[in-house]
Amino acid sequence: MSAENLKLMEQQDSNETDDEISIYKTQSSSQNLEILQNDPNKLSYNFSASEKKLCFIGNDTEFIPAEIIYEFGLKTLILDISFNNMSDLVDLEQFPYLEELICDNNNISDKSRFPKLKNLKILSCNKNNIDDIHVFIDKVKSLFPNLNYLSLLGNRACPNQLIDENKDEYDYSRYRKYVIYRLKNLKFLDTYQVTQEERDIVERDALFFETVKGENQFEEKSGDNQVDKQSNYTPLPENRENDAPKSSFGFTRYVYYGKQSEGNRFIRNDDL
């Protein structure tokens, strides 16, 4: 590429004034990106330079194309990937400065993989397939340490009568207290702000939110395949001379003395 062509490209980049920059209008030497530009079935997304927000909405895809990640990964602070079929978000590690993630209406579950995003403050996972709140909150706590806002409406892990008619306000209250207890920095959960009164109640009842599991004495040892001795417990004596069954047979005369009878205790002397 000549020096004159490079100068022309720099002038075109400097004259860009529109905040909304579509990926199909950006200048890139990537061959893969040129293939996407020539594809008639183009995906719908755009990038706002002023907000540093990337929208990738309603494409029904399972992942974000690598070309888009390469182009905007380091520039994006807000990412909206709603209305897709995504279940694995491990590729979001290419967005290290991400502060807000909106992934509503996808296939995200408590088994989905997430990268560690230290700067993430807002996470919206409404209407997904999250069932186990304990597993999901464990991931959120370890991977998003600075999270302030969380919304899980429309998931089975967030109990309400719209999802399950057997759930009521008491179930949602327990869910809310558990999430607040686990996430100390949380300031907003679902549609309500976390108040200091809720914090005080959670701290008072903290012992009731701990899950205690007993030790399994019958698990195999980590070093080998030997089973714990207690799993071989038997009520029979350890030393047996002969394993053949033994029995005895004889005759006895039973004499009834009436000491065990209670049939006459309700009969009075007047009734005799």
PDB file of C-alpha atoms in Angstrom:
ATOM      1  CA  MET A   1       0.000   0.000   0.000  1.00  0.00           C
ATOM      2  CA  SER A   2       1.458   3.395  -1.014  1.00  0.00           C
ATOM      3  CA  ALA A   3       1.993   6.364   1.289  1.00  0.00           C
ATOM      4  CA  GLU A   4      -0.660   8.391  -0.582  1.00  0.00           C
ATOM      5  CA  ASN A   5      -3.312   5.760   0.085  1.00  0.00           C
ATOM      6  CA  LEU A   6      -2.414   5.719   3.771  1.00  0.00           C
ATOM      7  CA  LYS A   7      -2.839   9.502   3.970  1.00  0.00           C
ATOM      8  CA  LEU A   8      -6.244   9.279   2.295  1.00  0.00           C
ATOM      9  CA  MET A   9      -7.368   6.657   4.833  1.00  0.00           C
ATOM     10  CA  GLU A  10      -6.214   8.828   7.748  1.00  0.00           C
ATOM     11  CA  GLN A  11      -8.165  11.795   6.359  1.00  0.00           C
ATOM     12  CA  GLN A  12     -11.294   9.673   6.062  1.00  0.00           C
ATOM     13  CA  ASP A  13     -10.968   8.537   9.696  1.00  0.00           C
ATOM     14  CA  SER A  14     -10.442  12.109  10.941  1.00  0.00           C
ATOM     15  CA  ASN A  15     -13.529  13.382   9.098  1.00  0.00           C
ATOM     16  CA  GLU A  16     -15.789  10.846  10.824  1.00  0.00           C
ATOM     17  CA  THR A  17     -18.273  12.932  12.888  1.00  0.00           C
ATOM     18  CA  ASP A  18     -21.227  10.628  13.296  1.00  0.00           C
ATOM     19  CA  ASP A  19     -21.397   8.971  16.759  1.00  0.00           C
ATOM     20  CA  GLU A  20     -23.212   5.941  15.394  1.00  0.00           C
ATOM     21  CA  ILE A  21     -20.560   3.975  13.478  1.00  0.00           C
ATOM     22  CA  SER A  22     -21.815   0.847  11.809  1.00  0.00           C
ATOM     23  CA  ILE A  23     -19.284  -1.916  11.480  1.00  0.00           C
ATOM     24  CA  TYR A  24     -20.023  -2.053   7.795  1.00  0.00           C
ATOM     25  CA  LYS A  25     -18.872   1.562   7.383  1.00  0.00           C
ATOM     26  CA  THR A  26     -15.559   1.136   9.180  1.00  0.00           C
ATOM     27  CA  GLN A  27     -12.321   0.841   7.218  1.00  0.00           C
ATOM     28  CA  SER A  28     -10.606  -2.473   7.886  1.00  0.00           C
ATOM     29  CA  SER A  29      -8.012  -4.538   6.063  1.00  0.00           C
ATOM     30  CA  SER A  30      -9.416  -7.771   7.477  1.00  0.00           C
ATOM     31  CA  GLN A  31     -10.409 -10.200   4.745  1.00  0.00           C
ATOM     32  CA  ASN A  32     -12.976 -11.813   7.018  1.00  0.00           C
ATOM     33  CA  LEU A  33     -14.602  -8.442   7.598  1.00  0.00           C
ATOM     34  CA  GLU A  34     -14.790  -7.819   3.838  1.00  0.00           C
ATOM     35  CA  ILE A  35     -16.574 -11.154   3.488  1.00  0.00           C
ATOM     36  CA  LEU A  36     -19.138 -10.036   6.056  1.00  0.00           C
ATOM     37  CA  GLN A  37     -19.578  -6.704   4.251  1.00  0.00           C
ATOM     38  CA  ASN A  38     -20.290  -8.467   0.977  1.00  0.00           C
ATOM     39  CA  ASP A  39     -22.731 -10.895   2.596  1.00  0.00           C
ATOM     40  CA  PRO A  40     -26.339 -10.012   1.698  1.00  0.00           C
ATOM     41  CA  ASN A  41     -27.597 -11.433   4.983  1.00  0.00           C
ATOM     42  CA  LYS A  42     -25.843  -8.894   7.136  1.00  0.00           C
ATOM     43  CA  LEU A  43     -26.093  -9.057  10.912  1.00  0.00           C
ATOM     44  CA  SER A  44     -27.681  -6.140  12.728  1.00  0.00           C
ATOM     45  CA  TYR A  45     -25.425  -4.295  15.158  1.00  0.00           C
ATOM     46  CA  ASN A  46     -23.864  -0.882  15.674  1.00  0.00           C
ATOM     47  CA  PHE A  47     -21.384   0.927  17.874  1.00  0.00           C
ATOM     48  CA  SER A  48     -21.916   4.263  19.585  1.00  0.00           C
ATOM     49  CA  ALA A  49     -18.613   6.066  19.980  1.00  0.00           C
ATOM     50  CA  SER A  50     -19.953   8.611  22.477  1.00  0.00           C
ATOM     51  CA  GLU A  51     -21.387   5.972  24.833  1.00  0.00           C
ATOM     52  CA  LYS A  52     -18.838   3.301  23.908  1.00  0.00           C
ATOM     53  CA  LYS A  53     -21.785   0.948  23.522  1.00  0.00           C
ATOM     54  CA  LEU A  54     -21.975  -2.049  21.201  1.00  0.00           C
ATOM     55  CA  CYS A  55     -25.419  -3.404  20.310  1.00  0.00           C
ATOM     56  CA  PHE A  56     -25.704  -6.895  18.862  1.00  0.00           C
ATOM     57  CA  ILE A  57     -29.430  -7.514  19.200  1.00  0.00           C
ATOM     58  CA  GLY A  58     -31.883  -9.909  17.571  1.00  0.00           C
ATOM     59  CA  ASN A  59     -29.533 -11.911  15.370  1.00  0.00           C
ATOM     60  CA  ASP A  60     -30.437 -15.375  16.741  1.00  0.00           C
ATOM     61  CA  THR A  61     -26.762 -16.357  16.801  1.00  0.00           C
ATOM     62  CA  GLU A  62     -24.839 -18.389  19.360  1.00  0.00           C
ATOM     63  CA  PHE A  63     -21.764 -16.166  19.412  1.00  0.00           C
ATOM     64  CA  ILE A  64     -20.408 -12.761  18.470  1.00  0.00           C
ATOM     65  CA  PRO A  65     -18.337 -12.964  15.277  1.00  0.00           C
ATOM     66  CA  ALA A  66     -14.616 -12.641  15.838  1.00  0.00           C
ATOM     67  CA  GLU A  67     -14.425  -9.679  13.443  1.00  0.00           C
ATOM     68  CA  ILE A  68     -16.747  -7.640  15.645  1.00  0.00           C
ATOM     69  CA  ILE A  69     -14.859  -8.562  18.792  1.00  0.00           C
ATOM     70  CA  TYR A  70     -11.583  -7.613  17.134  1.00  0.00           C
ATOM     71  CA  GLU A  71     -12.969  -4.280  15.974  1.00  0.00           C
ATOM     72  CA  PHE A  72     -14.737  -3.137  19.160  1.00  0.00           C
ATOM     73  CA  GLY A  73     -13.587  -5.380  22.035  1.00  0.00           C
ATOM     74  CA  LEU A  74     -11.174  -2.874  23.572  1.00  0.00           C
ATOM     75  CA  LYS A  75     -13.488   0.101  22.920  1.00  0.00           C
ATOM     76  CA  THR A  76     -16.696  -1.227  24.467  1.00  0.00           C
ATOM     77  CA  LEU A  77     -17.924  -0.334  27.943  1.00  0.00           C
ATOM     78  CA  ILE A  78     -21.580  -1.292  27.380  1.00  0.00           C
ATOM     79  CA  LEU A  79     -22.556  -4.481  25.530  1.00  0.00           C
ATOM     80  CA  ASP A  80     -26.120  -5.455  24.615  1.00  0.00           C
ATOM     81  CA  ILE A  81     -26.528  -8.966  23.172  1.00  0.00           C
ATOM     82  CA  SER A  82     -30.239  -9.430  23.852  1.00  0.00           C
ATOM     83  CA  PHE A  83     -32.543 -11.649  21.756  1.00  0.00           C
ATOM     84  CA  ASN A  84     -29.968 -14.161  20.560  1.00  0.00           C
ATOM     85  CA  ASN A  85     -29.311 -17.868  21.204  1.00  0.00           C
ATOM     86  CA  MET A  86     -26.156 -17.478  23.257  1.00  0.00           C
ATOM     87  CA  SER A  87     -25.413 -19.950  26.033  1.00  0.00           C
ATOM     88  CA  ASP A  88     -21.643 -19.620  26.373  1.00  0.00           C
ATOM     89  CA  LEU A  89     -20.186 -16.158  27.028  1.00  0.00           C
ATOM     90  CA  VAL A  90     -16.564 -17.073  27.597  1.00  0.00           C
ATOM     91  CA  ASP A  91     -15.597 -15.023  24.510  1.00  0.00           C
ATOM     92  CA  LEU A  92     -16.468 -11.868  26.433  1.00  0.00           C
ATOM     93  CA  GLU A  93     -12.963 -12.008  27.873  1.00  0.00           C
ATOM     94  CA  GLN A  94     -12.074  -9.961  24.778  1.00  0.00           C
ATOM     95  CA  PHE A  95     -14.059  -7.074  26.356  1.00  0.00           C
ATOM     96  CA  PRO A  96     -11.773  -6.424  29.359  1.00  0.00           C
ATOM     97  CA  TYR A  97     -13.141  -2.937  30.110  1.00  0.00           C
ATOM     98  CA  LEU A  98     -16.797  -3.953  30.037  1.00  0.00           C
ATOM     99  CA  GLU A  99     -18.898  -2.195  32.707  1.00  0.00           C
ATOM    100  CA  GLU A 100     -22.437  -3.129  31.635  1.00  0.00           C
ATOM    101  CA  LEU A 101     -23.661  -6.397  30.126  1.00  0.00           C
ATOM    102  CA  ILE A 102     -27.228  -6.883  28.883  1.00  0.00           C
ATOM    103  CA  CYS A 103     -27.939 -10.454  27.802  1.00  0.00           C
ATOM    104  CA  ASP A 104     -31.726 -10.740  28.099  1.00  0.00           C
ATOM    105  CA  ASN A 105     -33.687 -13.366  26.140  1.00  0.00           C
ATOM    106  CA  ASN A 106     -30.887 -15.840  25.464  1.00  0.00           C
ATOM    107  CA  ASN A 107     -30.154 -19.452  26.463  1.00  0.00           C
ATOM    108  CA  ILE A 108     -27.950 -18.626  29.434  1.00  0.00           C
ATOM    109  CA  SER A 109     -28.154 -21.118  32.293  1.00  0.00           C
ATOM    110  CA  ASP A 110     -26.411 -21.632  35.612  1.00  0.00           C
ATOM    111  CA  LYS A 111     -23.996 -23.911  33.718  1.00  0.00           C
ATOM    112  CA  SER A 112     -22.985 -21.226  31.218  1.00  0.00           C
ATOM    113  CA  ARG A 113     -19.381 -20.065  31.220  1.00  0.00           C
ATOM    114  CA  PHE A 114     -18.449 -16.455  31.919  1.00  0.00           C
ATOM    115  CA  PRO A 115     -15.047 -14.752  31.874  1.00  0.00           C
ATOM    116  CA  LYS A 116     -13.773 -12.730  34.804  1.00  0.00           C
ATOM    117  CA  LEU A 117     -14.726  -9.077  34.323  1.00  0.00           C
ATOM    118  CA  LYS A 118     -13.373  -6.960  37.158  1.00  0.00           C
ATOM    119  CA  ASN A 119     -14.950  -3.744  35.879  1.00  0.00           C
ATOM    120  CA  LEU A 120     -18.463  -5.088  35.382  1.00  0.00           C
ATOM    121  CA  LYS A 121     -21.019  -3.185  37.456  1.00  0.00           C
ATOM    122  CA  ILE A 122     -24.334  -3.954  35.745  1.00  0.00           C
ATOM    123  CA  LEU A 123     -25.557  -7.403  34.699  1.00  0.00           C
ATOM    124  CA  SER A 124     -28.994  -8.030  33.209  1.00  0.00           C
ATOM    125  CA  CYS A 125     -29.907 -11.685  32.503  1.00  0.00           C
ATOM    126  CA  ASN A 126     -33.676 -11.483  32.297  1.00  0.00           C
ATOM    127  CA  LYS A 127     -35.676 -14.267  30.614  1.00  0.00           C
ATOM    128  CA  ASN A 128     -33.015 -16.936  30.346  1.00  0.00           C
ATOM    129  CA  ASN A 129     -32.743 -20.541  31.595  1.00  0.00           C
ATOM    130  CA  ILE A 130     -31.161 -20.011  35.007  1.00  0.00           C
ATOM    131  CA  ASP A 131     -32.511 -22.619  37.437  1.00  0.00           C
ATOM    132  CA  ASP A 132     -30.032 -22.974  40.308  1.00  0.00           C
ATOM    133  CA  ILE A 133     -29.580 -19.637  42.056  1.00  0.00           C
ATOM    134  CA  HIS A 134     -26.795 -20.994  44.290  1.00  0.00           C
ATOM    135  CA  VAL A 135     -24.576 -22.079  41.393  1.00  0.00           C
ATOM    136  CA  PHE A 136     -25.204 -18.900  39.427  1.00  0.00           C
ATOM    137  CA  ILE A 137     -24.514 -16.569  42.351  1.00  0.00           C
ATOM    138  CA  ASP A 138     -21.290 -18.449  43.076  1.00  0.00           C
ATOM    139  CA  LYS A 139     -20.120 -17.571  39.563  1.00  0.00           C
ATOM    140  CA  VAL A 140     -21.280 -13.977  39.804  1.00  0.00           C
ATOM    141  CA  LYS A 141     -19.520 -13.449  43.111  1.00  0.00           C
ATOM    142  CA  SER A 142     -16.191 -14.849  41.920  1.00  0.00           C
ATOM    143  CA  LEU A 143     -16.169 -13.426  38.374  1.00  0.00           C
ATOM    144  CA  PHE A 144     -17.789 -10.003  38.886  1.00  0.00           C
ATOM    145  CA  PRO A 145     -16.465  -8.703  42.233  1.00  0.00           C
ATOM    146  CA  ASN A 146     -17.592  -5.091  41.649  1.00  0.00           C
ATOM    147  CA  LEU A 147     -21.153  -5.823  40.536  1.00  0.00           C
ATOM    148  CA  ASN A 148     -23.718  -3.244  41.744  1.00  0.00           C
ATOM    149  CA  TYR A 149     -26.808  -4.091  39.691  1.00  0.00           C
ATOM    150  CA  LEU A 150     -28.271  -7.519  38.959  1.00  0.00           C
ATOM    151  CA  SER A 151     -31.539  -8.490  37.303  1.00  0.00           C
ATOM    152  CA  LEU A 152     -32.722 -12.103  36.892  1.00  0.00           C
ATOM    153  CA  LEU A 153     -36.418 -11.617  36.190  1.00  0.00           C
ATOM    154  CA  GLY A 154     -38.050 -14.289  34.065  1.00  0.00           C
ATOM    155  CA  ASN A 155     -35.786 -17.117  35.257  1.00  0.00           C
ATOM    156  CA  ARG A 156     -36.864 -20.059  37.409  1.00  0.00           C
ATOM    157  CA  ALA A 157     -34.126 -19.089  39.838  1.00  0.00           C
ATOM    158  CA  CYS A 158     -36.046 -15.858  40.469  1.00  0.00           C
ATOM    159  CA  PRO A 159     -39.366 -17.182  41.874  1.00  0.00           C
ATOM    160  CA  ASN A 160     -42.575 -15.401  40.973  1.00  0.00           C
ATOM    161  CA  GLN A 161     -46.106 -16.381  40.002  1.00  0.00           C
ATOM    162  CA  LEU A 162     -45.561 -15.461  36.350  1.00  0.00           C
ATOM    163  CA  ILE A 163     -43.019 -18.284  36.043  1.00  0.00           C
ATOM    164  CA  ASP A 164     -44.438 -20.749  38.578  1.00  0.00           C
ATOM    165  CA  GLU A 165     -47.953 -20.472  39.972  1.00  0.00           C
ATOM    166  CA  ASN A 166     -46.837 -22.337  43.102  1.00  0.00           C
ATOM    167  CA  LYS A 167     -44.479 -19.508  44.053  1.00  0.00           C
ATOM    168  CA  ASP A 168     -45.530 -16.474  46.037  1.00  0.00           C
ATOM    169  CA  GLU A 169     -44.090 -13.321  47.619  1.00  0.00           C
ATOM    170  CA  TYR A 170     -42.512 -15.340  50.417  1.00  0.00           C
ATOM    171  CA  ASP A 171     -40.420 -17.322  47.915  1.00  0.00           C
ATOM    172  CA  TYR A 172     -39.267 -14.152  46.195  1.00  0.00           C
ATOM    173  CA  SER A 173     -38.411 -12.596  49.555  1.00  0.00           C
ATOM    174  CA  ARG A 174     -36.187 -15.548  50.441  1.00  0.00           C
ATOM    175  CA  TYR A 175     -34.506 -15.372  47.025  1.00  0.00           C
ATOM    176  CA  ARG A 176     -33.907 -11.644  47.418  1.00  0.00           C
ATOM    177  CA  LYS A 177     -32.427 -11.994  50.893  1.00  0.00           C
ATOM    178  CA  TYR A 178     -30.119 -14.778  49.750  1.00  0.00           C
ATOM    179  CA  VAL A 179     -28.763 -12.772  46.799  1.00  0.00           C
ATOM    180  CA  ILE A 180     -28.239  -9.691  48.975  1.00  0.00           C
ATOM    181  CA  TYR A 181     -26.464 -11.818  51.556  1.00  0.00           C
ATOM    182  CA  ARG A 182     -24.067 -13.303  48.996  1.00  0.00           C
ATOM    183  CA  LEU A 183     -23.334 -10.100  47.055  1.00  0.00           C
ATOM    184  CA  LYS A 184     -22.149  -7.525  49.554  1.00  0.00           C
ATOM    185  CA  ASN A 185     -21.682  -4.705  47.011  1.00  0.00           C
ATOM    186  CA  LEU A 186     -25.106  -5.072  45.398  1.00  0.00           C
ATOM    187  CA  LYS A 187     -27.121  -1.844  45.340  1.00  0.00           C
ATOM    188  CA  PHE A 188     -29.970  -2.810  43.018  1.00  0.00           C
ATOM    189  CA  LEU A 189     -31.663  -6.194  42.531  1.00  0.00           C
ATOM    190  CA  ASP A 190     -34.253  -6.765  39.813  1.00  0.00           C
ATOM    191  CA  THR A 191     -36.626  -3.800  39.989  1.00  0.00           C
ATOM    192  CA  TYR A 192     -35.945  -2.648  43.546  1.00  0.00           C
ATOM    193  CA  GLN A 193     -33.101  -0.844  45.248  1.00  0.00           C
ATOM    194  CA  VAL A 194     -31.329  -2.646  48.073  1.00  0.00           C
ATOM    195  CA  THR A 195     -32.104  -0.653  51.210  1.00  0.00           C
ATOM    196  CA  GLN A 196     -30.166  -0.461  54.446  1.00  0.00           C
ATOM    197  CA  GLU A 197     -33.139  -2.007  56.239  1.00  0.00           C
ATOM    198  CA  GLU A 198     -32.841  -5.089  54.029  1.00  0.00           C
ATOM    199  CA  ARG A 199     -29.117  -5.242  54.746  1.00  0.00           C
ATOM    200  CA  ASP A 200     -29.777  -5.162  58.490  1.00  0.00           C
ATOM    201  CA  ILE A 201     -32.337  -7.974  58.258  1.00  0.00           C
ATOM    202  CA  VAL A 202     -29.992 -10.076  56.136  1.00  0.00           C
ATOM    203  CA  GLU A 203     -27.100  -9.594  58.553  1.00  0.00           C
ATOM    204  CA  ARG A 204     -29.367 -10.539  61.455  1.00  0.00           C
ATOM    205  CA  ASP A 205     -30.559 -13.735  59.775  1.00  0.00           C
ATOM    206  CA  ALA A 206     -27.233 -14.559  58.115  1.00  0.00           C
ATOM    207  CA  LEU A 207     -26.966 -17.998  59.720  1.00  0.00           C
ATOM    208  CA  PHE A 208     -30.148 -19.143  57.974  1.00  0.00           C
ATOM    209  CA  PHE A 209     -28.701 -18.487  54.525  1.00  0.00           C
ATOM    210  CA  GLU A 210     -25.699 -20.767  54.920  1.00  0.00           C
ATOM    211  CA  THR A 211     -25.944 -24.156  53.225  1.00  0.00           C
ATOM    212  CA  VAL A 212     -24.455 -26.877  55.402  1.00  0.00           C
ATOM    213  CA  LYS A 213     -23.540 -30.228  53.872  1.00  0.00           C
ATOM    214  CA  GLY A 214     -22.550 -33.240  55.901  1.00  0.00           C
ATOM    215  CA  GLU A 215     -19.462 -35.214  55.076  1.00  0.00           C
ATOM    216  CA  ASN A 216     -20.023 -38.349  53.053  1.00  0.00           C
ATOM    217  CA  GLN A 217     -18.197 -41.122  54.856  1.00  0.00           C
ATOM    218  CA  PHE A 218     -18.748 -43.530  51.991  1.00  0.00           C
ATOM    219  CA  GLU A 219     -16.948 -41.572  49.283  1.00  0.00           C
ATOM    220  CA  GLU A 220     -13.892 -43.080  47.651  1.00  0.00           C
ATOM    221  CA  LYS A 221     -10.524 -41.834  48.792  1.00  0.00           C
ATOM    222  CA  SER A 222      -8.825 -39.300  46.540  1.00  0.00           C
ATOM    223  CA  GLY A 223      -5.540 -41.202  46.320  1.00  0.00           C
ATOM    224  CA  ASP A 224      -6.872 -44.568  45.216  1.00  0.00           C
ATOM    225  CA  ASN A 225     -10.040 -46.496  44.490  1.00  0.00           C
ATOM    226  CA  GLN A 226     -10.320 -48.017  47.930  1.00  0.00           C
ATOM    227  CA  VAL A 227     -13.601 -47.447  49.707  1.00  0.00           C
ATOM    228  CA  ASP A 228     -13.737 -46.283  53.292  1.00  0.00           C
ATOM    229  CA  LYS A 229     -13.843 -49.130  55.781  1.00  0.00           C
ATOM    230  CA  GLN A 230     -17.136 -47.916  57.212  1.00  0.00           C
ATOM    231  CA  SER A 231     -18.799 -48.703  53.882  1.00  0.00           C
ATOM    232  CA  ASN A 232     -18.091 -52.426  54.556  1.00  0.00           C
ATOM    233  CA  TYR A 233     -19.968 -52.399  57.834  1.00  0.00           C
ATOM    234  CA  THR A 234     -21.821 -55.609  58.749  1.00  0.00           C
ATOM    235  CA  PRO A 235     -23.689 -56.584  61.926  1.00  0.00           C
ATOM    236  CA  LEU A 236     -22.194 -60.087  61.798  1.00  0.00           C
ATOM    237  CA  PRO A 237     -19.115 -60.888  63.907  1.00  0.00           C
ATOM    238  CA  GLU A 238     -15.764 -60.452  62.200  1.00  0.00           C
ATOM    239  CA  ASN A 239     -14.476 -63.955  63.028  1.00  0.00           C
ATOM    240  CA  ARG A 240     -16.790 -66.729  61.896  1.00  0.00           C
ATOM    241  CA  GLU A 241     -15.638 -70.325  61.969  1.00  0.00           C
ATOM    242  CA  ASN A 242     -18.274 -71.578  59.615  1.00  0.00           C
ATOM    243  CA  ASP A 243     -20.488 -69.499  57.351  1.00  0.00           C
ATOM    244  CA  ALA A 244     -23.133 -72.244  57.204  1.00  0.00           C
ATOM    245  CA  PRO A 245     -26.439 -71.267  58.876  1.00  0.00           C
ATOM    246  CA  LYS A 246     -27.181 -72.829  62.276  1.00  0.00           C
ATOM    247  CA  SER A 247     -30.561 -73.618  63.838  1.00  0.00           C
ATOM    248  CA  SER A 248     -32.083 -75.692  66.665  1.00  0.00           C
ATOM    249  CA  PHE A 249     -35.365 -77.536  67.135  1.00  0.00           C
ATOM    250  CA  GLY A 250     -37.139 -78.723  70.286  1.00  0.00           C
ATOM    251  CA  PHE A 251     -40.414 -79.073  72.276  1.00  0.00           C
ATOM    252  CA  THR A 252     -41.689 -77.143  75.289  1.00  0.00           C
ATOM    253  CA  ARG A 253     -44.921 -77.078  77.286  1.00  0.00           C
ATOM    254  CA  TYR A 254     -46.626 -73.736  77.606  1.00  0.00           C
ATOM    255  CA  VAL A 255     -48.693 -73.159  80.770  1.00  0.00           C
ATOM    256  CA  TYR A 256     -50.952 -70.112  80.993  1.00  0.00           C
ATOM    257  CA  TYR A 257     -51.057 -68.500  84.446  1.00  0.00           C
ATOM    258  CA  GLY A 258     -53.176 -65.472  83.540  1.00  0.00           C
ATOM    259  CA  LYS A 259     -50.533 -62.913  84.550  1.00  0.00           C
ATOM    260  CA  GLN A 260     -50.362 -61.432  81.101  1.00  0.00           C
ATOM    261  CA  SER A 261     -54.086 -61.051  80.668  1.00  0.00           C
ATOM    262  CA  GLU A 262     -55.657 -57.584  80.770  1.00  0.00           C
ATOM    263  CA  GLY A 263     -59.103 -58.610  79.693  1.00  0.00           C
ATOM    264  CA  ASN A 264     -60.593 -58.425  83.218  1.00  0.00           C
ATOM    265  CA  ARG A 265     -59.175 -55.104  84.382  1.00  0.00           C
ATOM    266  CA  PHE A 266     -62.325 -53.214  83.265  1.00  0.00           C
ATOM    267  CA  ILE A 267     -64.701 -55.621  85.052  1.00  0.00           C
ATOM    268  CA  ARG A 268     -65.707 -54.593  88.544  1.00  0.00           C
ATOM    269  CA  ASN A 269     -66.697 -56.860  91.357  1.00  0.00           C
ATOM    270  CA  ASP A 270     -70.317 -55.750  91.034  1.00  0.00           C
ATOM    271  CA  ASP A 271     -70.354 -57.085  87.489  1.00  0.00           C
ATOM    272  CA  LEU A 272     -69.378 -60.616  88.572  1.00  0.00           C
TER     273      LEU A 272
END
